[in-house]
Structures are given as structure tokens and as C-alpha cells.
mmCIF file with all atom_site columns, C-alpha atoms in Angstrom:
data_model
loop_
_atom_site.group_PDB
_atom_site.id
_atom_site.type_symbol
_atom_site.label_atom_id
_atom_site.label_alt_id
_atom_site.label_comp_id
_atom_site.label_asym_id
_atom_site.label_entity_id
_atom_site.label_seq_id
_atom_site.pdbx_PDB_ins_code
_atom_site.Cartn_x
_atom_site.Cartn_y
_atom_site.Cartn_z
_atom_site.occupancy
_atom_site.B_iso_or_equiv
_atom_site.pdbx_formal_charge
_atom_site.auth_seq_id
_atom_site.auth_comp_id
_atom_site.auth_asym_id
_atom_site.auth_atom_id
_atom_site.pdbx_PDB_model_num
ATOM 1   C CA . MET A 1 1   ? 106.170 51.276  104.591 1.00 51.00 ? 1   MET A CA 1
ATOM 2   C CA . SER A 1 2   ? 108.798 53.420  105.879 1.00 54.00 ? 2   SER A CA 1
ATOM 3   C CA . GLY A 1 3   ? 108.928 57.169  104.627 1.00 56.00 ? 3   GLY A CA 1
ATOM 4   C CA . LYS A 1 4   ? 111.849 59.627  104.926 1.00 73.00 ? 4   LYS A CA 1
ATOM 5   C CA . SER A 1 5   ? 111.148 59.963  108.635 1.00 74.00 ? 5   SER A CA 1
ATOM 6   C CA . GLY A 1 6   ? 111.738 56.370  109.418 1.00 85.00 ? 6   GLY A CA 1
ATOM 7   C CA . TYR A 1 7   ? 108.314 55.760  110.931 1.00 87.00 ? 7   TYR A CA 1
ATOM 8   C CA . THR A 1 8   ? 105.725 53.326  109.538 1.00 90.00 ? 8   THR A CA 1
ATOM 9   C CA . ALA A 1 9   ? 102.232 54.670  108.590 1.00 88.00 ? 9   ALA A CA 1
ATOM 10  C CA . ALA A 1 10  ? 100.673 52.911  111.682 1.00 91.00 ? 10  ALA A CA 1
ATOM 11  C CA . GLN A 1 11  ? 103.300 54.723  113.894 1.00 90.00 ? 11  GLN A CA 1
ATOM 12  C CA . LEU A 1 12  ? 102.606 58.174  112.197 1.00 88.00 ? 12  LEU A CA 1
ATOM 13  C CA . MET A 1 13  ? 98.827  57.612  112.621 1.00 89.00 ? 13  MET A CA 1
ATOM 14  C CA . ALA A 1 14  ? 99.244  56.656  116.265 1.00 90.00 ? 14  ALA A CA 1
ATOM 15  C CA . MET A 1 15  ? 101.463 59.766  116.788 1.00 90.00 ? 15  MET A CA 1
ATOM 16  C CA . GLN A 1 16  ? 98.522  61.944  115.087 1.00 90.00 ? 16  GLN A CA 1
ATOM 17  C CA . ARG A 1 17  ? 95.868  60.455  117.353 1.00 90.00 ? 17  ARG A CA 1
ATOM 18  C CA . ASP A 1 18  ? 97.991  61.001  120.404 1.00 89.00 ? 18  ASP A CA 1
ATOM 19  C CA . ALA A 1 19  ? 98.746  64.579  119.393 1.00 90.00 ? 19  ALA A CA 1
ATOM 20  C CA . ALA A 1 20  ? 95.058  65.201  118.672 1.00 88.00 ? 20  ALA A CA 1
ATOM 21  C CA . GLU A 1 21  ? 94.094  63.781  122.162 1.00 90.00 ? 21  GLU A CA 1
ATOM 22  C CA . ARG A 1 22  ? 96.639  65.960  123.814 1.00 91.00 ? 22  ARG A CA 1
ATOM 23  C CA . VAL A 1 23  ? 95.212  69.207  122.048 1.00 89.00 ? 23  VAL A CA 1
ATOM 24  C CA . ARG A 1 24  ? 91.815  68.210  123.146 1.00 89.00 ? 24  ARG A CA 1
ATOM 25  C CA . GLU A 1 25  ? 92.747  67.712  126.694 1.00 90.00 ? 25  GLU A CA 1
ATOM 26  C CA . MET A 1 26  ? 94.720  71.062  126.765 1.00 89.00 ? 26  MET A CA 1
ATOM 27  C CA . GLN A 1 27  ? 91.559  72.791  125.276 1.00 88.00 ? 27  GLN A CA 1
ATOM 28  C CA . ARG A 1 28  ? 89.369  71.066  127.809 1.00 89.00 ? 28  ARG A CA 1
ATOM 29  C CA . ARG A 1 29  ? 91.764  72.260  130.660 1.00 88.00 ? 29  ARG A CA 1
ATOM 30  C CA . ALA A 1 30  ? 91.854  75.871  129.216 1.00 87.00 ? 30  ALA A CA 1
ATOM 31  C CA . ARG A 1 31  ? 88.033  75.928  129.142 1.00 86.00 ? 31  ARG A CA 1
ATOM 32  C CA . GLN A 1 32  ? 87.693  74.662  132.602 1.00 88.00 ? 32  GLN A CA 1
ATOM 33  C CA . ARG A 1 33  ? 90.270  77.246  133.862 1.00 84.00 ? 33  ARG A CA 1
ATOM 34  C CA . MET A 1 34  ? 88.434  80.152  132.052 1.00 83.00 ? 34  MET A CA 1
ATOM 35  C CA . GLU A 1 35  ? 85.161  79.157  133.646 1.00 85.00 ? 35  GLU A CA 1
ATOM 36  C CA . GLN A 1 36  ? 86.653  79.026  137.060 1.00 84.00 ? 36  GLN A CA 1
ATOM 37  C CA . THR A 1 37  ? 88.398  82.254  136.678 1.00 78.00 ? 37  THR A CA 1
ATOM 38  C CA . ALA A 1 38  ? 85.696  84.257  134.810 1.00 66.00 ? 38  ALA A CA 1
ATOM 39  C CA . PRO A 1 39  ? 84.161  87.136  136.681 1.00 63.00 ? 39  PRO A CA 1
ATOM 40  C CA . ALA A 1 40  ? 80.471  87.330  137.150 1.00 59.00 ? 40  ALA A CA 1
ATOM 41  C CA . SER A 1 41  ? 80.606  90.932  135.813 1.00 58.00 ? 41  SER A CA 1
ATOM 42  C CA . PRO A 1 42  ? 83.252  93.112  134.389 1.00 57.00 ? 42  PRO A CA 1
ATOM 43  C CA . PRO A 1 43  ? 85.095  95.021  137.001 1.00 57.00 ? 43  PRO A CA 1
ATOM 44  C CA . GLN A 1 44  ? 84.123  98.552  137.546 1.00 63.00 ? 44  GLN A CA 1
ATOM 45  C CA . ARG A 1 45  ? 86.940  100.918 136.780 1.00 63.00 ? 45  ARG A CA 1
ATOM 46  C CA . SER A 1 46  ? 87.087  104.465 137.895 1.00 63.00 ? 46  SER A CA 1
ATOM 47  C CA . ALA A 1 47  ? 88.278  107.031 135.432 1.00 61.00 ? 47  ALA A CA 1
ATOM 48  C CA . PRO A 1 48  ? 91.954  107.401 135.841 1.00 60.00 ? 48  PRO A CA 1
ATOM 49  C CA . ALA A 1 49  ? 93.350  110.527 137.155 1.00 60.00 ? 49  ALA A CA 1
ATOM 50  C CA . PRO A 1 50  ? 95.085  112.745 134.575 1.00 58.00 ? 50  PRO A CA 1
ATOM 51  C CA . CYS A 1 51  ? 98.790  112.606 134.987 1.00 57.00 ? 51  CYS A CA 1
ATOM 52  C CA . PRO A 1 52  ? 100.079 116.206 134.973 1.00 54.00 ? 52  PRO A CA 1
ATOM 53  C CA . ALA A 1 53  ? 103.527 115.055 133.545 1.00 55.00 ? 53  ALA A CA 1
ATOM 54  C CA . ALA A 1 54  ? 101.839 113.210 130.602 1.00 54.00 ? 54  ALA A CA 1
ATOM 55  C CA . SER A 1 55  ? 101.664 116.379 128.374 1.00 54.00 ? 55  SER A CA 1
ATOM 56  C CA . PRO A 1 56  ? 103.727 119.541 128.838 1.00 53.00 ? 56  PRO A CA 1
ATOM 57  C CA . PRO A 1 57  ? 101.988 122.790 129.002 1.00 53.00 ? 57  PRO A CA 1
ATOM 58  C CA . VAL A 1 58  ? 100.987 124.458 125.704 1.00 52.00 ? 58  VAL A CA 1
ATOM 59  C CA . ALA A 1 59  ? 103.405 127.222 126.354 1.00 51.00 ? 59  ALA A CA 1
ATOM 60  C CA . GLU A 1 60  ? 106.348 124.976 126.415 1.00 56.00 ? 60  GLU A CA 1
ATOM 61  C CA . ARG A 1 61  ? 105.479 123.526 122.943 1.00 55.00 ? 61  ARG A CA 1
ATOM 62  C CA . GLY A 1 62  ? 106.771 124.852 119.807 1.00 60.00 ? 62  GLY A CA 1
ATOM 63  C CA . PRO A 1 63  ? 104.406 125.871 117.019 1.00 59.00 ? 63  PRO A CA 1
ATOM 64  C CA . PHE A 1 64  ? 104.751 122.690 114.929 1.00 59.00 ? 64  PHE A CA 1
ATOM 65  C CA . GLN A 1 65  ? 105.019 120.179 117.831 1.00 65.00 ? 65  GLN A CA 1
ATOM 66  C CA . ASP A 1 66  ? 101.439 119.125 117.687 1.00 66.00 ? 66  ASP A CA 1
ATOM 67  C CA . PHE A 1 67  ? 101.369 119.210 113.861 1.00 63.00 ? 67  PHE A CA 1
ATOM 68  C CA . PRO A 1 68  ? 101.376 115.366 113.353 1.00 66.00 ? 68  PRO A CA 1
ATOM 69  C CA . ALA A 1 69  ? 98.822  114.623 115.947 1.00 70.00 ? 69  ALA A CA 1
ATOM 70  C CA . SER A 1 70  ? 96.396  117.223 114.642 1.00 68.00 ? 70  SER A CA 1
ATOM 71  C CA . LEU A 1 71  ? 96.917  116.112 111.235 1.00 66.00 ? 71  LEU A CA 1
ATOM 72  C CA . LEU A 1 72  ? 96.200  112.312 111.982 1.00 67.00 ? 72  LEU A CA 1
ATOM 73  C CA . ARG A 1 73  ? 93.028  113.466 113.978 1.00 72.00 ? 73  ARG A CA 1
ATOM 74  C CA . GLN A 1 74  ? 91.771  114.812 110.638 1.00 72.00 ? 74  GLN A CA 1
ATOM 75  C CA . LEU A 1 75  ? 92.119  111.654 108.705 1.00 73.00 ? 75  LEU A CA 1
ATOM 76  C CA . ASP A 1 76  ? 89.435  109.219 108.004 1.00 79.00 ? 76  ASP A CA 1
ATOM 77  C CA . SER A 1 77  ? 89.990  105.486 107.986 1.00 79.00 ? 77  SER A CA 1
ATOM 78  C CA . ASP A 1 78  ? 90.661  105.105 104.394 1.00 84.00 ? 78  ASP A CA 1
ATOM 79  C CA . ARG A 1 79  ? 93.348  107.825 104.240 1.00 84.00 ? 79  ARG A CA 1
ATOM 80  C CA . MET A 1 80  ? 94.933  106.311 107.438 1.00 83.00 ? 80  MET A CA 1
ATOM 81  C CA . LEU A 1 81  ? 95.078  102.977 105.806 1.00 86.00 ? 81  LEU A CA 1
ATOM 82  C CA . ILE A 1 82  ? 96.661  104.521 102.711 1.00 86.00 ? 82  ILE A CA 1
ATOM 83  C CA . LEU A 1 83  ? 99.361  106.341 104.872 1.00 85.00 ? 83  LEU A CA 1
ATOM 84  C CA . LEU A 1 84  ? 99.989  103.125 106.758 1.00 85.00 ? 84  LEU A CA 1
ATOM 85  C CA . LEU A 1 85  ? 100.581 101.208 103.470 1.00 89.00 ? 85  LEU A CA 1
ATOM 86  C CA . LEU A 1 86  ? 102.847 103.976 102.306 1.00 87.00 ? 86  LEU A CA 1
ATOM 87  C CA . LEU A 1 87  ? 104.806 103.603 105.550 1.00 86.00 ? 87  LEU A CA 1
ATOM 88  C CA . VAL A 1 88  ? 105.161 99.835  105.007 1.00 88.00 ? 88  VAL A CA 1
ATOM 89  C CA . LEU A 1 89  ? 106.081 100.215 101.354 1.00 87.00 ? 89  LEU A CA 1
ATOM 90  C CA . SER A 1 90  ? 108.605 102.930 102.044 1.00 85.00 ? 90  SER A CA 1
ATOM 91  C CA . GLY A 1 91  ? 111.087 100.172 103.301 1.00 83.00 ? 91  GLY A CA 1
ATOM 92  C CA . GLU A 1 92  ? 110.548 97.904  100.484 1.00 83.00 ? 92  GLU A CA 1
ATOM 93  C CA . ASP A 1 93  ? 111.648 97.686  96.917  1.00 85.00 ? 93  ASP A CA 1
ATOM 94  C CA . VAL A 1 94  ? 108.755 98.683  95.065  1.00 85.00 ? 94  VAL A CA 1
ATOM 95  C CA . GLU A 1 95  ? 108.007 100.646 91.907  1.00 88.00 ? 95  GLU A CA 1
ATOM 96  C CA . PRO A 1 96  ? 108.056 104.363 92.453  1.00 87.00 ? 96  PRO A CA 1
ATOM 97  C CA . GLY A 1 97  ? 104.750 104.598 90.413  1.00 90.00 ? 97  GLY A CA 1
ATOM 98  C CA . LEU A 1 98  ? 102.884 102.572 93.100  1.00 89.00 ? 98  LEU A CA 1
ATOM 99  C CA . LYS A 1 99  ? 104.065 105.064 95.892  1.00 87.00 ? 99  LYS A CA 1
ATOM 100 C CA . LEU A 1 100 ? 103.033 108.009 93.727  1.00 90.00 ? 100 LEU A CA 1
ATOM 101 C CA . ALA A 1 101 ? 99.611  106.529 93.109  1.00 90.00 ? 101 ALA A CA 1
ATOM 102 C CA . LEU A 1 102 ? 99.053  106.043 96.818  1.00 88.00 ? 102 LEU A CA 1
ATOM 103 C CA . LEU A 1 103 ? 100.169 109.693 97.461  1.00 87.00 ? 103 LEU A CA 1
ATOM 104 C CA . TRP A 1 104 ? 97.726  110.833 94.589  1.00 88.00 ? 104 TRP A CA 1
ATOM 105 C CA . LEU A 1 105 ? 94.897  108.999 96.449  1.00 87.00 ? 105 LEU A CA 1
ATOM 106 C CA . LEU A 1 106 ? 95.573  111.086 99.452  1.00 81.00 ? 106 LEU A CA 1
ATOM 107 C CA . LEU A 1 107 ? 95.083  114.327 97.612  1.00 82.00 ? 107 LEU A CA 1
#
């Protein structure tokens, strides 16, 4: 019986068996490679040295430059999730009532 693909049922079954065997072989190789390269213990890292150029001195910052970061530090995981949901929905065509409801939850 030939389907739209032009292969018989026996040919399709043979291809599926071959594909399954290839997957098993790749998984076996991956496991073998992971066992060979796995370190005995996690590497010990020293604390990274602070980078002086990473953050400008406080005197150079404006009064509101640190506002978003300080606001985000005060949020719990639920409010952060709601904010992220609002961010995602802001680019979508959704009911304004949904956005307002999410804003109300933040209050």
C-alpha cells in the first residue's frame, strides 16, 4: 500500500526502525562522551575580582538612574511574573481590560 509519500508500509517501518536505532546509537555515544569528560569534582572557582569599570561611581549617577533596579529588587516573584506578563502582552493585541486587571493586581 503506497501512501502520499510513495513508500510502502514496510519501507516506512524499516525507515522508522533505522531512525530509532540511529537515535539510540547517538544517545549511547553522548553518554559515553559525558562519562569520559565528566570531572570527578566540580572545579573550584575563586571569587571574581570586581571590575572597576562595571558600575560608575555614585556621584556620576543621576538621581533616578538606579530607580528601575531598586524597584525590581523590592518585587516578589508573583509581582515580577505579573510584570513580565504585562511586558509580553504589551506587544500583543489583547483586551485592554486584561492589562488593567494585571495592573490592578500589582497594587
